[in-house]
Short mmCIF file of C-alpha atoms in Angstrom, two decimals:
data_model
loop_
_atom_site.label_atom_id
_atom_site.label_comp_id
_atom_site.label_asym_id
_atom_site.label_seq_id
_atom_site.Cartn_x
_atom_site.Cartn_y
_atom_site.Cartn_z
CA MET A 1 32.93 -41.96 -24.53
CA ASN A 2 32.62 -43.09 -28.11
CA ASP A 3 30.14 -41.67 -30.39
CA THR A 4 27.62 -44.58 -30.65
CA GLY A 5 24.67 -42.12 -31.12
CA THR A 6 23.33 -43.13 -27.85
CA ASP A 7 21.41 -40.42 -25.43
CA LEU A 8 21.92 -42.13 -21.90
CA VAL A 9 21.06 -40.24 -18.76
CA PRO A 10 23.20 -40.37 -16.78
CA LEU A 11 26.13 -40.54 -18.79
CA PRO A 12 27.95 -44.12 -18.43
CA GLY A 13 31.33 -44.63 -17.74
CA ALA A 14 32.44 -46.43 -20.67
CA LEU A 15 30.49 -47.15 -23.89
CA SER A 16 32.14 -49.11 -27.15
CA ARG A 17 30.69 -51.21 -29.99
CA PRO A 18 32.49 -54.59 -29.81
CA SER A 19 31.84 -55.55 -33.50
CA PRO A 20 31.44 -52.79 -35.96
CA SER A 21 29.78 -55.56 -37.86
CA VAL A 22 26.65 -56.05 -35.46
CA GLY A 23 24.27 -53.32 -35.42
CA ARG A 24 21.44 -54.18 -33.45
CA LEU A 25 20.09 -56.96 -31.17
CA VAL A 26 16.07 -57.70 -31.84
CA LEU A 27 13.99 -58.22 -28.95
CA ASN A 28 10.91 -60.20 -29.93
CA GLU A 29 8.36 -62.98 -28.25
CA ASP A 30 11.13 -65.74 -28.25
CA THR A 31 13.28 -63.43 -26.03
CA LEU A 32 13.90 -64.92 -22.60
CA ILE A 33 15.41 -63.57 -19.39
CA GLU A 34 18.10 -65.72 -17.54
CA ALA A 35 17.57 -64.56 -13.92
CA GLN A 36 20.71 -66.08 -11.91
CA PRO A 37 20.29 -66.11 -8.14
CA GLY A 38 19.59 -63.01 -6.50
CA THR A 39 18.33 -61.14 -9.48
CA GLU A 40 14.78 -62.43 -9.38
CA GLY A 41 13.64 -58.82 -8.50
CA VAL A 42 14.98 -57.23 -11.62
CA ALA A 43 13.37 -59.76 -13.66
CA ARG A 44 10.31 -59.01 -12.30
CA TRP A 45 10.45 -55.34 -12.74
CA LEU A 46 11.93 -55.83 -16.43
CA ARG A 47 8.46 -57.92 -16.99
CA SER A 48 6.27 -55.27 -15.37
CA THR A 49 7.62 -52.25 -16.96
CA VAL A 50 9.64 -53.28 -20.42
CA GLY A 51 7.21 -56.06 -20.94
CA ALA A 52 4.19 -53.95 -20.01
CA ALA A 53 5.85 -51.38 -22.77
CA THR A 54 6.62 -53.79 -25.21
CA GLY A 55 3.90 -56.57 -24.79
CA LEU A 56 7.02 -58.95 -25.00
CA PRO A 57 6.50 -62.09 -22.40
CA LEU A 58 9.93 -62.17 -21.40
CA ARG A 59 9.61 -65.70 -20.23
CA ASP A 60 12.14 -67.33 -17.82
CA GLY A 61 14.72 -69.53 -19.83
CA HIS A 62 18.12 -70.46 -20.62
CA ASP A 63 18.48 -70.99 -24.85
CA ALA A 64 21.54 -69.98 -26.07
CA ASP A 65 19.62 -66.98 -28.68
CA HIS A 66 17.18 -64.38 -27.54
CA ARG A 67 18.36 -63.85 -24.11
CA ILE A 68 18.90 -61.51 -21.76
CA VAL A 69 21.18 -62.97 -18.87
CA LEU A 70 21.08 -61.36 -15.08
CA ARG A 71 24.20 -62.17 -13.14
CA ILE A 72 25.46 -60.88 -9.97
CA ASP A 73 29.26 -61.18 -10.95
CA PRO A 74 31.97 -60.99 -8.01
CA ALA A 75 34.52 -59.81 -10.84
CA THR A 76 32.30 -56.97 -11.37
CA ALA A 77 31.76 -56.04 -7.62
CA ARG A 78 35.90 -56.31 -7.19
CA GLU A 79 36.72 -53.77 -9.90
CA LEU A 80 33.33 -51.57 -10.18
CA GLY A 81 31.84 -51.84 -6.81
CA PRO A 82 28.32 -52.97 -5.60
CA GLU A 83 26.64 -50.65 -7.68
CA GLY A 84 28.58 -51.33 -10.79
CA TYR A 85 27.50 -53.16 -13.93
CA ARG A 86 28.55 -54.50 -17.21
CA LEU A 87 25.88 -54.65 -20.17
CA ILE A 88 27.32 -56.24 -23.18
CA GLY A 89 25.44 -57.09 -26.22
CA ASP A 90 25.88 -59.05 -29.41
CA GLY A 91 24.00 -60.79 -32.19
CA HIS A 92 22.34 -62.90 -30.13
CA GLY A 93 21.67 -61.86 -26.66
CA LEU A 94 22.53 -59.55 -23.70
CA ARG A 95 24.20 -59.80 -20.60
CA ILE A 96 23.91 -57.63 -17.38
CA HIS A 97 26.49 -58.31 -14.65
CA GLY A 98 25.98 -56.11 -11.57
CA GLY A 99 28.03 -56.18 -8.42
CA SER A 100 24.74 -56.65 -6.64
CA ALA A 101 21.31 -56.97 -7.35
CA ALA A 102 21.44 -53.16 -7.40
CA GLY A 103 24.14 -52.87 -10.12
CA VAL A 104 22.01 -55.54 -12.41
CA PHE A 105 18.91 -53.11 -11.60
CA TRP A 106 21.05 -49.85 -12.83
CA GLY A 107 22.20 -51.89 -16.08
CA ALA A 108 18.51 -52.97 -16.50
CA GLN A 109 17.23 -49.12 -16.21
CA THR A 110 20.32 -48.43 -19.11
CA LEU A 111 18.43 -51.47 -21.22
CA ARG A 112 15.48 -49.49 -20.89
CA GLN A 113 16.67 -46.40 -22.23
CA LEU A 114 18.47 -48.05 -24.93
CA LEU A 115 15.21 -49.76 -26.16
CA GLY A 116 13.66 -46.17 -26.95
CA PRO A 117 11.27 -43.79 -25.55
CA ASP A 118 8.18 -46.21 -25.89
CA ALA A 119 9.74 -48.30 -23.46
CA PHE A 120 8.58 -45.82 -21.22
CA ARG A 121 4.93 -46.25 -21.78
CA ARG A 122 2.37 -48.55 -19.68
CA ALA A 123 1.39 -50.25 -22.52
CA PRO A 124 2.29 -51.37 -26.19
CA LEU A 125 1.45 -48.94 -28.96
CA PRO A 126 -0.38 -50.80 -31.52
CA SER A 127 2.07 -49.33 -33.90
CA LYS A 128 5.68 -50.42 -32.72
CA ARG A 129 5.94 -54.02 -33.67
CA GLN A 130 9.65 -53.87 -33.45
CA TRP A 131 11.98 -53.92 -30.35
CA SER A 132 15.72 -53.53 -30.74
CA VAL A 133 18.72 -51.95 -28.78
CA PRO A 134 22.33 -51.47 -30.61
CA VAL A 135 24.92 -53.64 -30.01
CA LEU A 136 27.14 -52.42 -27.38
CA ALA A 137 29.57 -52.92 -24.24
CA ILE A 138 28.81 -50.67 -21.50
CA GLU A 139 31.00 -50.32 -18.18
CA ASP A 140 29.48 -48.13 -15.44
CA ALA A 141 29.35 -47.24 -11.59
CA PRO A 142 28.16 -44.50 -9.66
CA ARG A 143 30.60 -41.96 -8.22
CA PHE A 144 28.36 -41.49 -5.08
CA ALA A 145 26.80 -43.94 -2.62
CA TRP A 146 24.17 -41.50 -1.61
CA ARG A 147 22.28 -40.07 -4.96
CA GLY A 148 19.26 -38.54 -3.50
CA ALA A 149 16.19 -36.19 -3.79
CA MET A 150 14.13 -34.77 -0.97
CA LEU A 151 10.39 -34.75 -1.14
CA ASP A 152 8.59 -32.35 1.01
CA VAL A 153 5.23 -33.65 1.52
CA ALA A 154 4.56 -31.92 4.74
CA ARG A 155 4.15 -28.59 3.38
CA HIS A 156 1.91 -29.83 0.64
CA PHE A 157 0.48 -33.40 0.90
CA MET A 158 1.46 -36.04 -2.14
CA PRO A 159 -0.98 -38.82 -2.61
CA LYS A 160 0.63 -42.24 -2.25
CA GLY A 161 0.52 -42.74 -5.91
CA ASP A 162 2.03 -39.87 -6.59
CA VAL A 163 4.94 -40.55 -4.32
CA LEU A 164 5.12 -44.01 -5.93
CA ALA A 165 5.62 -42.65 -9.49
CA TYR A 166 8.29 -40.39 -7.94
CA VAL A 167 10.05 -43.51 -6.70
CA ASP A 168 9.88 -45.01 -10.44
CA LEU A 169 11.59 -41.33 -11.80
CA LEU A 170 14.32 -41.59 -9.13
CA ALA A 171 14.92 -45.22 -10.30
CA ALA A 172 14.90 -43.90 -13.97
CA HIS A 173 17.52 -41.70 -13.09
CA LYS A 174 19.64 -44.29 -11.01
CA LEU A 175 19.29 -42.27 -7.72
CA ASN A 176 18.96 -44.21 -4.58
CA VAL A 177 17.81 -42.21 -1.77
CA LEU A 178 13.99 -40.86 -1.52
CA HIS A 179 14.26 -38.60 1.31
CA LEU A 180 10.66 -38.07 2.59
CA HIS A 181 10.18 -34.75 4.38
CA LEU A 182 7.22 -36.07 6.48
CA THR A 183 6.80 -33.36 9.30
CA ASP A 184 6.64 -29.65 9.75
CA ASP A 185 4.68 -26.69 11.00
CA GLN A 186 2.13 -26.98 8.05
CA GLY A 187 1.40 -30.59 8.64
CA TRP A 188 2.46 -34.20 9.89
CA ARG A 189 2.33 -36.81 7.34
CA LEU A 190 2.81 -40.23 9.07
CA GLU A 191 0.30 -42.32 11.05
CA ILE A 192 1.76 -42.53 14.89
CA LYS A 193 -0.57 -45.35 16.34
CA ARG A 194 0.14 -44.62 19.89
CA TYR A 195 -0.69 -40.67 19.56
CA PRO A 196 -3.43 -40.65 17.01
CA ARG A 197 -4.16 -36.84 17.42
CA LEU A 198 -0.75 -36.24 15.00
CA THR A 199 -2.81 -36.98 12.06
CA GLU A 200 -6.36 -36.33 13.40
CA VAL A 201 -5.01 -32.81 14.32
CA GLY A 202 -1.75 -32.55 12.69
CA ALA A 203 -2.22 -33.73 9.31
CA TRP A 204 -5.07 -30.87 8.33
CA ARG A 205 -4.70 -27.26 8.30
CA ALA A 206 -7.92 -24.78 7.41
CA ARG A 207 -6.16 -22.83 4.57
CA THR A 208 -2.92 -22.31 2.72
CA LYS A 209 -1.07 -18.97 1.81
CA VAL A 210 -0.93 -19.02 -1.97
CA GLY A 211 3.01 -17.94 -3.04
CA HIS A 212 5.45 -16.37 -0.88
CA ARG A 213 4.40 -15.78 2.52
CA ALA A 214 4.44 -11.90 1.87
CA SER A 215 1.50 -12.71 -0.94
CA PRO A 216 -2.07 -11.44 -0.17
CA LEU A 217 -3.28 -14.53 -1.53
CA TRP A 218 -5.00 -17.58 0.22
CA ASP A 219 -6.64 -20.71 -0.70
CA GLU A 220 -9.46 -21.05 1.59
CA ARG A 221 -9.84 -25.08 1.52
CA PRO A 222 -8.66 -27.05 3.75
CA HIS A 223 -5.40 -29.24 2.85
CA GLY A 224 -4.11 -32.21 4.42
CA GLY A 225 -3.67 -35.84 4.53
CA TYR A 226 -1.35 -38.40 5.85
CA TYR A 227 0.36 -41.86 5.10
CA THR A 228 -1.01 -44.88 7.15
CA GLN A 229 1.44 -47.06 8.47
CA ASP A 230 0.90 -49.53 5.77
CA ASP A 231 0.60 -47.01 3.03
CA MET A 232 4.09 -46.02 4.05
CA ARG A 233 5.44 -49.82 4.04
CA GLU A 234 4.10 -50.24 0.68
CA ILE A 235 6.07 -46.85 -0.43
CA VAL A 236 9.23 -48.67 1.43
CA ALA A 237 8.67 -52.03 -0.11
CA TYR A 238 8.24 -50.60 -3.74
CA ALA A 239 11.35 -48.66 -3.32
CA ALA A 240 13.27 -51.31 -1.91
CA GLU A 241 12.29 -53.50 -4.89
CA ARG A 242 14.12 -50.63 -7.03
CA HIS A 243 16.80 -50.26 -4.73
CA ILE A 244 15.80 -47.07 -2.98
CA THR A 245 16.32 -46.43 0.42
CA VAL A 246 13.40 -44.13 1.89
CA VAL A 247 15.00 -42.15 4.71
CA PRO A 248 12.29 -40.45 7.04
CA GLU A 249 12.47 -37.12 8.26
CA ILE A 250 10.62 -36.22 11.82
CA ASP A 251 11.63 -32.63 12.20
CA MET A 252 12.64 -31.48 15.80
CA PRO A 253 12.86 -29.22 17.73
CA GLY A 254 12.10 -26.49 15.29
CA HIS A 255 9.38 -26.63 12.30
CA SER A 256 6.98 -28.61 14.99
CA GLN A 257 3.98 -26.49 15.32
CA ALA A 258 1.87 -29.28 13.50
CA ALA A 259 2.82 -31.71 16.57
CA ILE A 260 2.33 -28.87 19.23
CA ALA A 261 -0.94 -28.44 17.65
CA ALA A 262 -2.08 -31.92 18.23
CA TYR A 263 -0.20 -32.23 21.85
CA PRO A 264 0.11 -28.85 23.25
CA GLU A 265 1.98 -30.16 26.28
CA LEU A 266 5.15 -30.53 23.66
CA GLY A 267 5.46 -26.54 23.18
CA ASN A 268 6.96 -24.15 25.66
CA THR A 269 4.05 -23.72 27.95
CA ASP A 270 5.40 -21.54 30.63
CA VAL A 271 5.83 -19.05 27.65
CA ILE A 272 2.82 -19.15 25.16
CA ASP A 273 -0.69 -20.49 25.59
CA THR A 274 0.14 -23.48 23.70
CA THR A 275 -3.62 -24.71 23.49
CA SER A 276 -4.43 -21.93 20.78
CA LEU A 277 -1.90 -23.07 18.36
CA SER A 278 -3.50 -24.90 15.31
CA VAL A 279 -1.67 -26.27 12.43
CA TRP A 280 0.14 -23.55 10.69
CA ASP A 281 -1.08 -21.93 7.32
CA THR A 282 1.78 -20.11 5.91
CA TRP A 283 5.23 -20.50 5.44
CA GLY A 284 8.68 -19.01 6.92
CA VAL A 285 10.32 -19.75 10.15
CA ASN A 286 8.08 -20.71 13.12
CA PRO A 287 8.84 -19.38 16.67
CA ASN A 288 6.98 -22.39 18.41
CA VAL A 289 9.51 -24.95 18.69
CA LEU A 290 9.45 -28.25 21.02
CA ALA A 291 9.90 -27.75 24.96
CA PRO A 292 13.48 -29.41 26.13
CA THR A 293 11.62 -31.53 28.61
CA ASP A 294 11.56 -35.40 29.56
CA THR A 295 7.93 -35.41 28.34
CA THR A 296 8.79 -34.11 25.04
CA LEU A 297 11.98 -36.99 24.85
CA ALA A 298 9.86 -39.70 25.72
CA PHE A 299 7.16 -38.43 23.27
CA TYR A 300 9.72 -38.38 20.40
CA GLU A 301 11.27 -41.54 21.60
CA ASP A 302 7.95 -43.16 21.01
CA VAL A 303 7.30 -41.61 17.65
CA LEU A 304 10.66 -42.93 16.74
CA THR A 305 10.30 -46.58 17.81
CA GLU A 306 7.33 -46.82 15.13
CA VAL A 307 9.05 -44.93 12.64
CA LEU A 308 11.87 -47.60 12.83
CA GLU A 309 9.45 -50.17 12.76
CA ILE A 310 8.55 -49.03 9.31
CA PHE A 311 11.79 -47.80 7.68
CA PRO A 312 14.81 -50.23 7.38
CA SER A 313 16.82 -47.23 6.62
CA PRO A 314 20.23 -47.25 8.41
CA PHE A 315 19.58 -43.37 8.35
CA VAL A 316 16.70 -41.33 10.28
CA HIS A 317 16.41 -37.71 9.75
CA ILE A 318 15.61 -35.43 12.40
CA GLY A 319 15.63 -32.20 11.05
CA GLY A 320 17.34 -29.67 13.32
CA ASP A 321 17.33 -27.04 11.27
CA GLU A 322 15.73 -23.40 12.06
CA CYS A 323 15.21 -23.49 15.63
CA PRO A 324 14.78 -19.99 17.01
CA LYS A 325 15.83 -19.90 20.07
CA ASP A 326 13.51 -16.99 21.75
CA GLN A 327 10.90 -19.18 23.93
CA TRP A 328 13.81 -21.01 25.04
CA ARG A 329 15.53 -17.83 26.44
CA ALA A 330 12.02 -16.55 28.16
CA SER A 331 11.26 -20.38 29.19
CA PRO A 332 12.00 -21.04 33.07
CA THR A 333 11.86 -24.61 32.02
CA ALA A 334 14.30 -24.17 29.35
CA GLN A 335 16.80 -22.23 31.41
CA ALA A 336 16.80 -24.49 34.14
CA ARG A 337 17.55 -27.39 31.84
CA ILE A 338 20.40 -25.38 30.61
CA ALA A 339 21.73 -25.32 34.15
CA GLU A 340 20.88 -28.64 35.04
CA GLU A 341 23.09 -30.01 32.16
CA GLY A 342 25.86 -27.47 32.86
CA LEU A 343 25.42 -25.93 29.06
CA ALA A 344 26.54 -22.22 28.05
CA ASP A 345 23.42 -21.62 26.03
CA GLU A 346 20.54 -22.18 23.90
CA ASP A 347 22.54 -23.64 21.24
CA GLU A 348 24.10 -25.69 23.42
CA LEU A 349 20.44 -26.64 24.59
CA GLN A 350 19.78 -27.71 21.05
CA SER A 351 22.95 -29.74 20.62
CA TRP A 352 21.94 -31.57 23.78
CA PHE A 353 18.39 -32.46 22.34
CA ILE A 354 20.21 -33.44 19.13
CA ARG A 355 22.95 -35.60 21.01
CA HIS A 356 19.84 -37.28 22.89
CA PHE A 357 18.49 -38.78 19.82
CA ASP A 358 21.92 -39.46 18.59
CA ARG A 359 22.53 -41.76 21.20
CA TRP A 360 19.12 -43.28 21.29
CA LEU A 361 18.99 -44.17 17.37
CA THR A 362 22.63 -45.42 17.52
CA GLY A 363 21.66 -47.98 20.47
CA ARG A 364 19.12 -49.23 17.89
CA GLY A 365 21.56 -49.58 15.52
CA ARG A 366 20.76 -46.46 13.46
CA ARG A 367 22.47 -43.46 12.31
CA LEU A 368 21.26 -39.74 12.82
CA VAL A 369 21.10 -37.39 9.70
CA GLY A 370 20.17 -33.46 10.20
CA TRP A 371 20.26 -30.53 8.56
CA ASP A 372 23.87 -28.45 9.30
CA GLU A 373 22.46 -26.32 12.23
CA ILE A 374 23.18 -29.24 13.83
CA LEU A 375 26.41 -27.98 14.20
CA GLU A 376 25.76 -25.50 16.04
CA GLY A 377 26.54 -25.85 19.91
CA GLY A 378 28.57 -28.72 19.01
CA LEU A 379 28.19 -31.82 16.70
CA ALA A 380 26.75 -35.38 18.06
CA GLU A 381 29.20 -37.88 18.07
CA GLY A 382 27.61 -40.21 15.24
CA ALA A 383 25.63 -37.39 13.23
CA THR A 384 25.63 -37.36 9.60
CA VAL A 385 25.11 -33.74 8.18
CA SER A 386 23.16 -32.59 5.31
CA SER A 387 24.94 -29.38 4.24
CA TRP A 388 21.84 -27.01 3.22
CA ARG A 389 23.12 -23.15 3.86
CA GLY A 390 25.96 -23.49 1.42
CA TYR A 391 29.07 -25.71 1.58
CA ALA A 392 30.42 -24.46 4.76
CA GLY A 393 28.65 -26.52 7.01
CA GLY A 394 29.50 -29.71 5.22
CA ILE A 395 33.15 -28.75 5.06
CA ALA A 396 33.56 -28.40 8.92
CA ALA A 397 31.36 -31.62 9.56
CA ALA A 398 33.97 -33.59 7.04
CA ARG A 399 37.15 -31.82 8.58
CA ALA A 400 35.64 -33.18 12.05
CA GLY A 401 35.50 -36.66 10.83
CA HIS A 402 31.48 -36.64 10.00
CA ASP A 403 30.18 -38.05 7.00
CA VAL A 404 28.44 -35.50 4.94
CA VAL A 405 25.29 -35.47 2.32
CA MET A 406 25.87 -31.96 0.24
CA CYS A 407 22.80 -30.05 -0.87
CA PRO A 408 23.47 -26.52 -0.74
CA GLU A 409 20.45 -24.23 -1.22
CA GLN A 410 22.05 -22.16 -3.66
CA GLN A 411 22.78 -24.96 -6.18
CA VAL A 412 20.13 -27.75 -6.01
CA TYR A 413 17.48 -26.51 -4.21
CA LEU A 414 14.76 -27.14 -6.90
CA ASP A 415 11.95 -24.79 -5.78
CA HIS A 416 14.44 -21.94 -7.12
CA ARG A 417 13.45 -20.66 -10.39
CA GLN A 418 14.56 -21.68 -13.79
CA ALA A 419 14.73 -18.50 -15.58
CA ALA A 420 14.75 -14.73 -14.69
CA GLY A 421 11.63 -14.50 -17.19
CA ASP A 422 8.10 -12.95 -15.78
CA ASP A 423 6.48 -16.10 -17.03
CA GLU A 424 8.34 -18.17 -14.57
CA PRO A 425 5.71 -19.31 -12.01
CA VAL A 426 6.05 -18.17 -8.65
CA PRO A 427 9.90 -16.91 -8.64
CA ILE A 428 11.59 -18.44 -5.62
CA GLY A 429 15.51 -17.73 -4.98
CA PHE A 430 18.07 -17.67 -7.48
CA VAL A 431 17.92 -18.74 -11.11
CA ARG A 432 19.06 -22.10 -11.20
CA THR A 433 18.92 -23.25 -14.98
CA LEU A 434 19.59 -26.89 -16.26
CA GLU A 435 23.10 -25.96 -16.85
CA ASP A 436 23.68 -24.40 -13.40
CA VAL A 437 22.79 -27.92 -12.07
CA TYR A 438 24.89 -29.68 -14.55
CA ARG A 439 27.72 -27.58 -13.35
CA PHE A 440 26.99 -28.43 -9.78
CA GLU A 441 30.18 -30.05 -7.99
CA PRO A 442 29.33 -31.64 -4.77
CA VAL A 443 32.98 -31.84 -3.40
CA PRO A 444 34.24 -28.41 -2.72
CA PRO A 445 37.88 -27.85 -3.65
CA GLU A 446 38.66 -26.82 0.23
CA LEU A 447 38.51 -30.40 1.18
CA ASP A 448 41.84 -32.71 0.92
CA ALA A 449 41.40 -36.20 0.21
CA ASP A 450 40.54 -37.32 3.55
CA GLY A 451 37.77 -34.73 3.82
CA ALA A 452 36.56 -35.57 0.27
CA GLU A 453 35.95 -39.20 0.99
CA ARG A 454 33.59 -37.90 4.00
CA VAL A 455 31.29 -36.62 1.19
CA ILE A 456 29.05 -39.53 0.76
CA GLY A 457 26.84 -38.13 -1.17
CA THR A 458 24.60 -35.24 -2.74
CA GLN A 459 20.92 -34.25 -3.08
CA ALA A 460 18.34 -31.85 -4.73
CA ASN A 461 15.77 -31.06 -2.49
CA ILE A 462 12.02 -30.21 -3.80
CA TRP A 463 10.59 -28.17 -1.11
CA THR A 464 6.81 -27.25 -1.68
CA GLU A 465 5.72 -24.28 -0.15
CA VAL A 466 4.83 -23.01 -3.73
CA MET A 467 4.08 -26.61 -5.14
CA GLU A 468 0.74 -27.46 -4.60
CA SER A 469 0.06 -30.47 -6.79
CA ARG A 470 2.20 -33.21 -8.76
CA GLN A 471 1.88 -31.15 -12.05
CA ARG A 472 4.24 -27.96 -10.27
CA VAL A 473 6.27 -30.77 -8.83
CA ASP A 474 7.16 -31.97 -12.10
CA TYR A 475 7.80 -28.62 -13.41
CA GLN A 476 10.17 -27.62 -10.74
CA THR A 477 12.05 -30.80 -10.85
CA PHE A 478 12.27 -31.90 -14.43
CA PRO A 479 14.42 -31.80 -16.38
CA ARG A 480 16.88 -30.24 -13.55
CA LEU A 481 16.62 -33.49 -11.89
CA ALA A 482 18.18 -35.33 -14.80
CA ALA A 483 21.00 -33.10 -14.87
CA PHE A 484 21.69 -33.52 -11.09
CA ALA A 485 21.43 -37.54 -11.54
CA GLU A 486 24.55 -37.09 -13.98
CA VAL A 487 26.55 -35.07 -11.53
CA ALA A 488 25.63 -37.37 -8.83
CA TRP A 489 26.32 -40.93 -10.86
CA SER A 490 28.87 -39.84 -13.54
CA ARG A 491 32.48 -39.11 -13.13
CA LEU A 492 32.21 -35.50 -14.65
CA PRO A 493 35.24 -33.55 -15.10
CA ALA A 494 35.58 -30.09 -13.45
CA PRO A 495 32.28 -27.81 -13.36
CA GLU A 496 34.02 -25.55 -16.29
CA ALA A 497 35.29 -28.43 -18.42
CA ARG A 498 31.72 -30.40 -18.54
CA ASP A 499 30.03 -30.67 -21.92
CA PHE A 500 26.86 -29.03 -21.54
CA ALA A 501 26.22 -28.76 -25.08
CA ALA A 502 26.58 -32.92 -25.68
CA PHE A 503 24.52 -33.30 -22.49
CA GLU A 504 21.83 -30.97 -24.16
CA ARG A 505 21.81 -33.26 -27.20
CA ARG A 506 21.40 -36.06 -25.26
CA MET A 507 18.60 -34.61 -23.28
CA THR A 508 16.50 -34.43 -26.64
CA GLY A 509 16.10 -38.00 -26.34
CA HIS A 510 15.51 -37.90 -22.36
CA TYR A 511 12.54 -35.34 -22.66
CA ALA A 512 10.89 -37.87 -25.11
CA ARG A 513 11.11 -40.33 -22.09
CA LEU A 514 9.82 -38.02 -19.70
CA ASP A 515 6.81 -37.46 -22.28
CA ALA A 516 6.25 -41.22 -21.95
CA LEU A 517 6.32 -41.04 -18.45
CA GLY A 518 3.95 -38.19 -18.44
CA VAL A 519 6.02 -35.98 -16.58
CA ASP A 520 4.76 -32.08 -17.05
CA TYR A 521 8.61 -30.88 -17.22
CA ARG A 522 9.54 -27.30 -18.21
CA PRO A 523 10.36 -27.30 -21.99
CA PRO A 524 13.83 -25.66 -22.95
CA GLY A 525 11.92 -22.81 -24.37
CA GLY A 526 10.17 -21.98 -20.86
CA PRO A 527 6.86 -22.61 -19.38
CA ARG A 528 3.69 -23.69 -21.50
CA PRO A 529 0.35 -21.58 -20.67
CA TRP A 530 -0.90 -23.96 -18.08
CA GLN A 531 2.31 -24.20 -16.19
CA ARG A 532 2.49 -20.03 -15.53
CA ARG A 533 0.96 -18.89 -12.33
CA PRO A 534 0.19 -14.82 -12.96
CA GLY A 535 -0.17 -12.70 -10.09
CA VAL A 536 1.05 -15.31 -7.54
CA LEU A 537 4.02 -13.39 -5.66
CA GLY A 538 7.35 -15.52 -5.28
CA ARG A 539 10.78 -14.19 -3.50
CA PRO A 540 13.19 -13.78 -6.48
CA ILE A 541 17.02 -13.18 -5.69
CA GLU A 542 18.94 -11.42 -8.17
CA GLY A 543 22.26 -12.20 -9.28
CA ALA A 544 24.43 -15.18 -8.83
CA PRO A 545 24.52 -17.32 -6.12
CA PRO A 546 27.01 -17.10 -3.63
CA ILE A 547 29.47 -19.99 -2.70
CA VAL A 548 29.57 -20.19 1.24
#
């Protein structure tokens, strides 16, 4: 990339100055937006965000000068793909040509960055009267089709407004998938009208463990909340306007105690008294899993029927991780199912469970996604694998012809600590610095070209066991999500050859954008006093993370 003094994040594919004699393009009250067919939503977004921050009306119009032209361009689609864009400026106006409306939108996000940090505010500053952008030619397109962040709203509920704010943060970083972890042992967060007790009972827990599960500390306040179906439709529509797909996760057959607390017949009633279970108040792997019965299958088919009505996403995540088999081993009902289906063991019983919902979703035009444990006992035919325990699950799935989203915990779990110092709040897992995330490579070298094509994308996961508020989520997520976004979007060299020093320099400007957005990120020098959590036990793991 030519040196033009810009600080764009993520790094664009190619950037140059078409004319050294033309310095900057001024935007003022006469600047118009010409939204050609299919780009009307991008024009709406520009007026609601850039217009609000600058105070400029950005009216519709077709005058020759002071014009921002938004256009879906077949040539750009052919050469750069549907999410690619070209941003071309001169002294009279600016053109954003995209391979689709999404490509035009990502170009508009770049324009917002070029306007400076104050363009990320919600209202204009009285002292800011001049707006301009450097006259540049940018050609850009993403490396991966799936550029995701998983937000765990099950462990700690995030109000709707906070989720909408995170949609905007993903969009600002050109990430296009929001994976919402909606159910777990500690809470059920989505209204299901056929089964109201899922939220009447399952959305609330009496108290909450503070810190790691070995911590002696408890927050004795009840915790909970859920999204009505209309709340979630609003989130989905808001995300769609920003070209972000919301992928729902309904966890099964493990991580299901909240559902069992609401409807005890879903559990292994021939092993334990499921009526005694409540929504879990601590962390870890829970032994109480769903029973492999026709009743359970029918129940979750009903749940997913309502889920499909809310989420147009082609992908539906069903979890499938951390399902202890002890209750199934002790359950006559589960053992009878193993014999009836001709299965070898409890691992194949889990595979039978997953395959059922793979067929069910496929029959309705959707695709199943699950954590890499769904490989155990045999992978369902149409399943996509979220490879979280390392690269190995993703490698095995890709070699078997399955699509993969790489999200290894050792690299891109953002609940892991950001430094080794004692001030790091609730230190979990390996040290993963900003530089570590920047050098993350989603496609392992073990895959040949065909296998690499199966890696459809990558995802950073934000688990919230030790993140009780939006402020804590901000701290753990940023600035590392900016580094991850560049890995997911930009075609970077091999990890060891990446210019982290240049990325740090660009981050100087990006911190100012995060400030304008009100993000309580971790500063480069370490946590601020109010970001620390002295005395709250974590679970730090020493040494470099293994590549597994």
